[in-house]
Amino acid sequence: LVQLVESGGGSVQAGGSLTLSCTASKYTYCMGWFRRVPGREREGVATLDNRNISKYGDSAKGRFTVSRDNAKNTLTLQMNSLQPDDTAMYYCAAGPVTRATCSPSGSVYFGSWGQGTQVTVSS
């Protein structure tokens, strides 16, 4: 398993932006961001494979951008136009080894998870 450490969460007003970062302890083919609100199902936000093929969950499309630095084993999520509904604990994850399973809808394939970083958006 790979160790993952997130950073960059915080509080912001609606319409604002935040950048989340995740550092992995070693190279991984696929990394992604997921989020969870207490009492609700975990939601896939974005994934990115080592060839920069990105996939986004519906809530992230058009507002969030995922990127990675393969040399540094880091994954970044730039979040713009944040809304109160984006309030959640955001988790970095890794695990899939194929392009098909590297997807926000494929959380079952992600075997390594970070501790999470809280994002709070106020209206």
GROMACS .gro file of N, CA and C in nm:
model
  369
    1LEU      N    1   0.084  -0.118   0.000
    1LEU     CA    2   0.000   0.000   0.000
    1LEU      C    3   0.089   0.124   0.000
    2VAL      N    4   0.033   0.230  -0.051
    2VAL     CA    5   0.104   0.356  -0.056
    2VAL      C    6   0.049   0.448   0.052
    3GLN      N    7   0.135   0.526   0.113
    3GLN     CA    8   0.093   0.623   0.213
    3GLN      C    9   0.058   0.754   0.144
    4LEU      N   10  -0.052   0.815   0.188
    4LEU     CA   11  -0.100   0.938   0.126
    4LEU      C   12  -0.123   1.044   0.233
    5VAL      N   13  -0.077   1.165   0.206
    5VAL     CA   14  -0.094   1.275   0.300
    5VAL      C   15  -0.154   1.394   0.226
    6GLU      N   16  -0.271   1.438   0.274
    6GLU     CA   17  -0.339   1.553   0.213
    6GLU      C   18  -0.307   1.682   0.289
    7SER      N   19  -0.321   1.791   0.217
    7SER     CA   20  -0.309   1.923   0.279
    7SER      C   21  -0.389   2.023   0.195
    8GLY      N   22  -0.415   2.140   0.255
    8GLY     CA   23  -0.478   2.247   0.179
    8GLY      C   24  -0.623   2.274   0.208
    9GLY      N   25  -0.686   2.193   0.292
    9GLY     CA   26  -0.825   2.221   0.325
    9GLY      C   27  -0.837   2.347   0.408
   10GLY      N   28  -0.961   2.388   0.429
   10GLY     CA   29  -0.985   2.506   0.510
   10GLY      C   30  -1.125   2.558   0.489
   11SER      N   31  -1.146   2.682   0.528
   11SER     CA   32  -1.276   2.745   0.517
   11SER      C   33  -1.271   2.858   0.415
   12VAL      N   34  -1.378   2.869   0.339
   12VAL     CA   35  -1.384   2.972   0.235
   12VAL      C   36  -1.530   3.011   0.215
   13GLN      N   37  -1.552   3.129   0.167
   13GLN     CA   38  -1.688   3.173   0.138
   13GLN      C   39  -1.731   3.123   0.000
   14ALA      N   40  -1.860   3.114  -0.018
   14ALA     CA   41  -1.914   3.070  -0.146
   14ALA      C   42  -1.859   3.156  -0.259
   15GLY      N   43  -1.821   3.088  -0.366
   15GLY     CA   44  -1.761   3.155  -0.480
   15GLY      C   45  -1.610   3.158  -0.477
   16GLY      N   46  -1.554   3.119  -0.363
   16GLY     CA   47  -1.410   3.121  -0.347
   16GLY      C   48  -1.342   2.997  -0.402
   17SER      N   49  -1.213   2.990  -0.381
   17SER     CA   50  -1.132   2.880  -0.433
   17SER      C   51  -1.042   2.821  -0.325
   18LEU      N   52  -1.010   2.695  -0.342
   18LEU     CA   53  -0.914   2.626  -0.257
   18LEU      C   54  -0.835   2.529  -0.342
   19THR      N   55  -0.713   2.502  -0.298
   19THR     CA   56  -0.630   2.402  -0.365
   19THR      C   57  -0.591   2.295  -0.264
   20LEU      N   58  -0.622   2.171  -0.298
   20LEU     CA   59  -0.584   2.058  -0.214
   20LEU      C   60  -0.464   1.988  -0.277
   21SER      N   61  -0.377   1.939  -0.192
   21SER     CA   62  -0.259   1.865  -0.239
   21SER      C   63  -0.250   1.732  -0.169
   22CYS      N   64  -0.193   1.636  -0.238
   22CYS     CA   65  -0.174   1.502  -0.183
   22CYS      C   66  -0.037   1.453  -0.225
   23THR      N   67   0.038   1.405  -0.128
   23THR     CA   68   0.170   1.350  -0.156
   23THR      C   69   0.170   1.201  -0.127
   24ALA      N   70   0.212   1.123  -0.225
   24ALA     CA   71   0.218   0.978  -0.210
   24ALA      C   72   0.360   0.934  -0.176
   25SER      N   73   0.370   0.825  -0.102
   25SER     CA   74   0.502   0.776  -0.059
   25SER      C   75   0.578   0.707  -0.173
   26LYS      N   76   0.507   0.674  -0.281
   26LYS     CA   77   0.573   0.614  -0.396
   26LYS      C   78   0.486   0.635  -0.519
   27TYR      N   79   0.540   0.597  -0.632
   27TYR     CA   80   0.467   0.612  -0.758
   27TYR      C   81   0.340   0.527  -0.758
   28THR      N   82   0.234   0.585  -0.811
   28THR     CA   83   0.110   0.510  -0.831
   28THR      C   84   0.055   0.542  -0.970
   29TYR      N   85  -0.006   0.443  -1.032
   29TYR     CA   86  -0.063   0.462  -1.166
   29TYR      C   87  -0.180   0.561  -1.163
   30CYS      N   88  -0.262   0.548  -1.065
   30CYS     CA   89  -0.384   0.628  -1.059
   30CYS      C   90  -0.402   0.688  -0.922
   31MET      N   91  -0.436   0.814  -0.917
   31MET     CA   92  -0.468   0.880  -0.791
   31MET      C   93  -0.600   0.955  -0.810
   32GLY      N   94  -0.666   0.979  -0.699
   32GLY     CA   95  -0.795   1.046  -0.711
   32GLY      C   96  -0.834   1.118  -0.584
   33TRP      N   97  -0.939   1.196  -0.595
   33TRP     CA   98  -1.000   1.267  -0.483
   33TRP      C   99  -1.144   1.220  -0.467
   34PHE      N  100  -1.180   1.194  -0.343
   34PHE     CA  101  -1.316   1.159  -0.307
   34PHE      C  102  -1.357   1.248  -0.190
   35ARG      N  103  -1.486   1.258  -0.167
   35ARG     CA  104  -1.531   1.337  -0.053
   35ARG      C  105  -1.648   1.269   0.015
   36ARG      N  106  -1.664   1.304   0.142
   36ARG     CA  107  -1.774   1.244   0.219
   36ARG      C  108  -1.830   1.346   0.316
   37VAL      N  109  -1.961   1.348   0.319
   37VAL     CA  110  -2.035   1.427   0.417
   37VAL      C  111  -2.097   1.327   0.514
   38PRO      N  112  -2.088   1.352   0.644
   38PRO     CA  113  -2.148   1.257   0.740
   38PRO      C  114  -2.292   1.224   0.705
   39GLY      N  115  -2.322   1.096   0.704
   39GLY     CA  116  -2.458   1.052   0.674
   39GLY      C  117  -2.487   1.032   0.527
   40ARG      N  118  -2.387   1.059   0.444
   40ARG     CA  119  -2.408   1.043   0.301
   40ARG      C  120  -2.303   0.951   0.242
   41GLU      N  121  -2.331   0.900   0.124
   41GLU     CA  122  -2.236   0.811   0.055
   41GLU      C  123  -2.111   0.889   0.013
   42ARG      N  124  -2.000   0.816   0.010
   42ARG     CA  125  -1.877   0.877  -0.042
   42ARG      C  126  -1.895   0.909  -0.189
   43GLU      N  127  -1.843   1.022  -0.231
   43GLU     CA  128  -1.862   1.070  -0.367
   43GLU      C  129  -1.727   1.087  -0.436
   44GLY      N  130  -1.717   1.036  -0.558
   44GLY     CA  131  -1.596   1.054  -0.635
   44GLY      C  132  -1.590   1.194  -0.693
   45VAL      N  133  -1.476   1.260  -0.677
   45VAL     CA  134  -1.460   1.397  -0.726
   45VAL      C  135  -1.381   1.398  -0.857
   46ALA      N  136  -1.262   1.341  -0.856
   46ALA     CA  137  -1.178   1.342  -0.976
   46ALA      C  138  -1.070   1.237  -0.964
   47THR      N  139  -1.029   1.183  -1.078
   47THR     CA  140  -0.917   1.089  -1.083
   47THR      C  141  -0.825   1.126  -1.198
   48LEU      N  142  -0.701   1.078  -1.186
   48LEU     CA  143  -0.602   1.110  -1.288
   48LEU      C  144  -0.502   0.996  -1.295
   49ASP      N  145  -0.475   0.947  -1.416
   49ASP     CA  146  -0.376   0.840  -1.428
   49ASP      C  147  -0.241   0.899  -1.469
   50ASN      N  148  -0.144   0.812  -1.486
   50ASN     CA  149  -0.007   0.862  -1.508
   50ASN      C  150   0.014   0.919  -1.648
   51ARG      N  151  -0.088   0.908  -1.732
   51ARG     CA  152  -0.080   0.972  -1.864
   51ARG      C  153  -0.170   1.094  -1.870
   52ASN      N  154  -0.208   1.143  -1.752
   52ASN     CA  155  -0.289   1.264  -1.740
   52ASN      C  156  -0.427   1.251  -1.802
   53ILE      N  157  -0.482   1.132  -1.800
   53ILE     CA  158  -0.622   1.112  -1.838
   53ILE      C  159  -0.705   1.139  -1.713
   54SER      N  160  -0.784   1.244  -1.718
   54SER     CA  161  -0.862   1.284  -1.601
   54SER      C  162  -1.009   1.248  -1.620
   55LYS      N  163  -1.073   1.221  -1.509
   55LYS     CA  164  -1.218   1.196  -1.507
   55LYS      C  165  -1.274   1.270  -1.388
   56TYR      N  166  -1.395   1.325  -1.404
   56TYR     CA  167  -1.455   1.404  -1.298
   56TYR      C  168  -1.595   1.354  -1.264
   57GLY      N  169  -1.627   1.368  -1.136
   57GLY     CA  170  -1.764   1.345  -1.095
   57GLY      C  171  -1.850   1.462  -1.142
   58ASP      N  172  -1.979   1.440  -1.148
   58ASP     CA  173  -2.069   1.543  -1.201
   58ASP      C  174  -2.059   1.674  -1.125
   59SER      N  175  -2.040   1.668  -0.996
   59SER     CA  176  -2.037   1.790  -0.916
   59SER      C  177  -1.910   1.871  -0.939
   60ALA      N  178  -1.807   1.808  -0.993
   60ALA     CA  179  -1.679   1.875  -1.011
   60ALA      C  180  -1.659   1.931  -1.152
   61LYS      N  181  -1.733   1.880  -1.245
   61LYS     CA  182  -1.713   1.919  -1.385
   61LYS      C  183  -1.730   2.069  -1.405
   62GLY      N  184  -1.631   2.128  -1.468
   62GLY     CA  185  -1.636   2.270  -1.499
   62GLY      C  186  -1.589   2.362  -1.388
   63ARG      N  187  -1.569   2.307  -1.268
   63ARG     CA  188  -1.526   2.391  -1.155
   63ARG      C  189  -1.394   2.345  -1.095
   64PHE      N  190  -1.368   2.216  -1.097
   64PHE     CA  191  -1.248   2.161  -1.035
   64PHE      C  192  -1.153   2.112  -1.143
   65THR      N  193  -1.023   2.120  -1.113
   65THR     CA  194  -0.921   2.070  -1.205
   65THR      C  195  -0.821   1.986  -1.126
   66VAL      N  196  -0.798   1.865  -1.174
   66VAL     CA  197  -0.702   1.776  -1.108
   66VAL      C  198  -0.574   1.770  -1.191
   67SER      N  199  -0.462   1.767  -1.123
   67SER     CA  200  -0.333   1.759  -1.191
   67SER      C  201  -0.236   1.680  -1.104
   68ARG      N  202  -0.128   1.636  -1.164
   68ARG     CA  203  -0.029   1.561  -1.086
   68ARG      C  204   0.111   1.592  -1.135
   69ASP      N  205   0.204   1.572  -1.042
   69ASP     CA  206   0.346   1.583  -1.073
   69ASP      C  207   0.406   1.445  -1.050
   70ASN      N  208   0.429   1.372  -1.156
   70ASN     CA  209   0.476   1.235  -1.141
   70ASN      C  210   0.615   1.227  -1.078
   71ALA      N  211   0.696   1.329  -1.100
   71ALA     CA  212   0.830   1.327  -1.043
   71ALA      C  213   0.827   1.340  -0.891
   72LYS      N  214   0.724   1.408  -0.841
   72LYS     CA  215   0.712   1.431  -0.697
   72LYS      C  216   0.604   1.345  -0.632
   73ASN      N  217   0.535   1.262  -0.712
   73ASN     CA  218   0.426   1.178  -0.662
   73ASN      C  219   0.320   1.262  -0.589
   74THR      N  220   0.284   1.374  -0.648
   74THR     CA  221   0.183   1.460  -0.588
   74THR      C  222   0.062   1.475  -0.679
   75LEU      N  223  -0.051   1.493  -0.616
   75LEU     CA  224  -0.178   1.514  -0.685
   75LEU      C  225  -0.240   1.642  -0.629
   76THR      N  226  -0.288   1.726  -0.718
   76THR     CA  227  -0.345   1.853  -0.677
   76THR      C  228  -0.487   1.867  -0.728
   77LEU      N  229  -0.572   1.925  -0.647
   77LEU     CA  230  -0.710   1.953  -0.689
   77LEU      C  231  -0.736   2.102  -0.670
   78GLN      N  232  -0.752   2.171  -0.781
   78GLN     CA  233  -0.787   2.312  -0.779
   78GLN      C  234  -0.938   2.324  -0.784
   79MET      N  235  -0.995   2.385  -0.681
   79MET     CA  236  -1.140   2.395  -0.671
   79MET      C  237  -1.181   2.541  -0.680
   80ASN      N  238  -1.260   2.573  -0.780
   80ASN     CA  239  -1.310   2.709  -0.801
   80ASN      C  240  -1.461   2.713  -0.787
   81SER      N  241  -1.513   2.832  -0.770
   81SER     CA  242  -1.658   2.853  -0.759
   81SER      C  243  -1.718   2.760  -0.654
   82LEU      N  244  -1.655   2.753  -0.541
   82LEU     CA  245  -1.702   2.662  -0.435
   82LEU      C  246  -1.837   2.706  -0.382
   83GLN      N  247  -1.918   2.607  -0.347
   83GLN     CA  248  -2.051   2.630  -0.294
   83GLN      C  249  -2.067   2.555  -0.162
   84PRO      N  250  -2.163   2.594  -0.081
   84PRO     CA  251  -2.182   2.523   0.047
   84PRO      C  252  -2.199   2.372   0.032
   85ASP      N  253  -2.256   2.328  -0.079
   85ASP     CA  254  -2.271   2.184  -0.103
   85ASP      C  255  -2.137   2.113  -0.120
   86ASP      N  256  -2.029   2.188  -0.139
   86ASP     CA  257  -1.897   2.127  -0.152
   86ASP      C  258  -1.834   2.100  -0.015
   87THR      N  259  -1.899   2.145   0.090
   87THR     CA  260  -1.848   2.119   0.224
   87THR      C  261  -1.843   1.970   0.251
   88ALA      N  262  -1.724   1.921   0.285
   88ALA     CA  263  -1.706   1.776   0.305
   88ALA      C  264  -1.563   1.751   0.352
   89MET      N  265  -1.540   1.628   0.392
   89MET     CA  266  -1.403   1.581   0.415
   89MET      C  267  -1.354   1.526   0.281
   90TYR      N  268  -1.241   1.575   0.236
   90TYR     CA  269  -1.186   1.533   0.107
   90TYR      C  270  -1.071   1.436   0.131
   91TYR      N  271  -1.075   1.327   0.058
   91TYR     CA  272  -0.975   1.222   0.073
   91TYR      C  273  -0.900   1.199  -0.057
   92CYS      N  274  -0.771   1.183  -0.044
   92CYS     CA  275  -0.686   1.141  -0.154
   92CYS      C  276  -0.680   0.989  -0.152
   93ALA      N  277  -0.678   0.929  -0.269
   93ALA     CA  278  -0.676   0.783  -0.276
   93ALA      C  279  -0.594   0.736  -0.394
   94ALA      N  280  -0.548   0.612  -0.385
   94ALA     CA  281  -0.469   0.552  -0.493
   94ALA      C  282  -0.498   0.403  -0.497
   95GLY      N  283  -0.468   0.340  -0.611
   95GLY     CA  284  -0.487   0.196  -0.618
   95GLY      C  285  -0.509   0.136  -0.753
   96PRO      N  286  -0.600   0.191  -0.834
   96PRO     CA  287  -0.629   0.127  -0.963
   96PRO      C  288  -0.505   0.115  -1.051
   97VAL      N  289  -0.503   0.011  -1.132
   97VAL     CA  290  -0.389  -0.012  -1.220
   97VAL      C  291  -0.429  -0.017  -1.367
   98THR      N  292  -0.556   0.013  -1.394
   98THR     CA  293  -0.601   0.019  -1.533
   98THR      C  294  -0.676   0.149  -1.556
   99ARG      N  295  -0.683   0.191  -1.682
   99ARG     CA  296  -0.752   0.315  -1.713
   99ARG      C  297  -0.902   0.302  -1.682
  100ALA      N  298  -0.956   0.187  -1.704
  100ALA     CA  299  -1.099   0.169  -1.682
  100ALA      C  300  -1.137   0.183  -1.536
  101THR      N  301  -1.052   0.135  -1.447
  101THR     CA  302  -1.085   0.140  -1.305
  101THR      C  303  -1.039   0.269  -1.239
  102CYS      N  304  -0.963   0.348  -1.311
  102CYS     CA  305  -0.920   0.478  -1.258
  102CYS      C  306  -1.033   0.576  -1.285
  103SER      N  307  -1.130   0.581  -1.194
  103SER     CA  308  -1.251   0.657  -1.218
  103SER      C  309  -1.314   0.701  -1.086
  104PRO      N  310  -1.378   0.818  -1.084
  104PRO     CA  311  -1.448   0.861  -0.962
  104PRO      C  312  -1.560   0.766  -0.920
  105SER      N  313  -1.609   0.687  -1.015
  105SER     CA  314  -1.716   0.593  -0.982
  105SER      C  315  -1.662   0.459  -0.936
  106GLY      N  316  -1.529   0.447  -0.930
  106GLY     CA  317  -1.469   0.319  -0.895
  106GLY      C  318  -1.395   0.319  -0.763
  107SER      N  319  -1.456   0.373  -0.659
  107SER     CA  320  -1.386   0.384  -0.530
  107SER      C  321  -1.345   0.248  -0.475
  108VAL      N  322  -1.416   0.143  -0.514
  108VAL     CA  323  -1.384   0.010  -0.465
  108VAL      C  324  -1.244  -0.035  -0.508
  109TYR      N  325  -1.192   0.023  -0.614
  109TYR     CA  326  -1.059  -0.016  -0.664
  109TYR      C  327  -0.945   0.060  -0.597
  110PHE      N  328  -0.980   0.158  -0.515
  110PHE     CA  329  -0.879   0.239  -0.448
  110PHE      C  330  -0.850   0.176  -0.311
  111GLY      N  331  -0.730   0.120  -0.296
  111GLY     CA  332  -0.697   0.050  -0.173
  111GLY      C  333  -0.622   0.133  -0.071
  112SER      N  334  -0.570   0.247  -0.114
  112SER     CA  335  -0.494   0.332  -0.023
  112SER      C  336  -0.564   0.466  -0.009
  113TRP      N  337  -0.579   0.510   0.116
  113TRP     CA  338  -0.652   0.634   0.144
  113TRP      C  339  -0.574   0.720   0.242
  114GLY      N  340  -0.583   0.851   0.222
  114GLY     CA  341  -0.527   0.944   0.317
  114GLY      C  342  -0.621   0.965   0.435
  115GLN      N  343  -0.578   1.050   0.527
  115GLN     CA  344  -0.658   1.078   0.646
  115GLN      C  345  -0.770   1.177   0.620
  116GLY      N  346  -0.758   1.250   0.513
  116GLY     CA  347  -0.863   1.346   0.478
  116GLY      C  348  -0.829   1.487   0.520
  117THR      N  349  -0.886   1.583   0.449
  117THR     CA  350  -0.872   1.724   0.483
  117THR      C  351  -1.008   1.790   0.468
  118GLN      N  352  -1.046   1.868   0.567
  118GLN     CA  353  -1.180   1.926   0.571
  118GLN      C  354  -1.188   2.052   0.486
  119VAL      N  355  -1.293   2.059   0.407
  119VAL     CA  356  -1.326   2.179   0.329
  119VAL      C  357  -1.462   2.228   0.375
  120THR      N  358  -1.469   2.354   0.415
  120THR     CA  359  -1.594   2.413   0.461
  120THR      C  360  -1.622   2.538   0.380
  121VAL      N  361  -1.738   2.543   0.317
  121VAL     CA  362  -1.777   2.657   0.235
  121VAL      C  363  -1.899   2.721   0.298
  122SER      N  364  -1.888   2.846   0.332
  122SER     CA  365  -1.999   2.917   0.396
  122SER      C  366  -2.070   3.007   0.294
  123SER      N  367  -2.199   3.025   0.318
  123SER     CA  368  -2.280   3.105   0.224
  123SER      C  369  -2.277   3.251   0.260
   0.00000   0.00000   0.00000
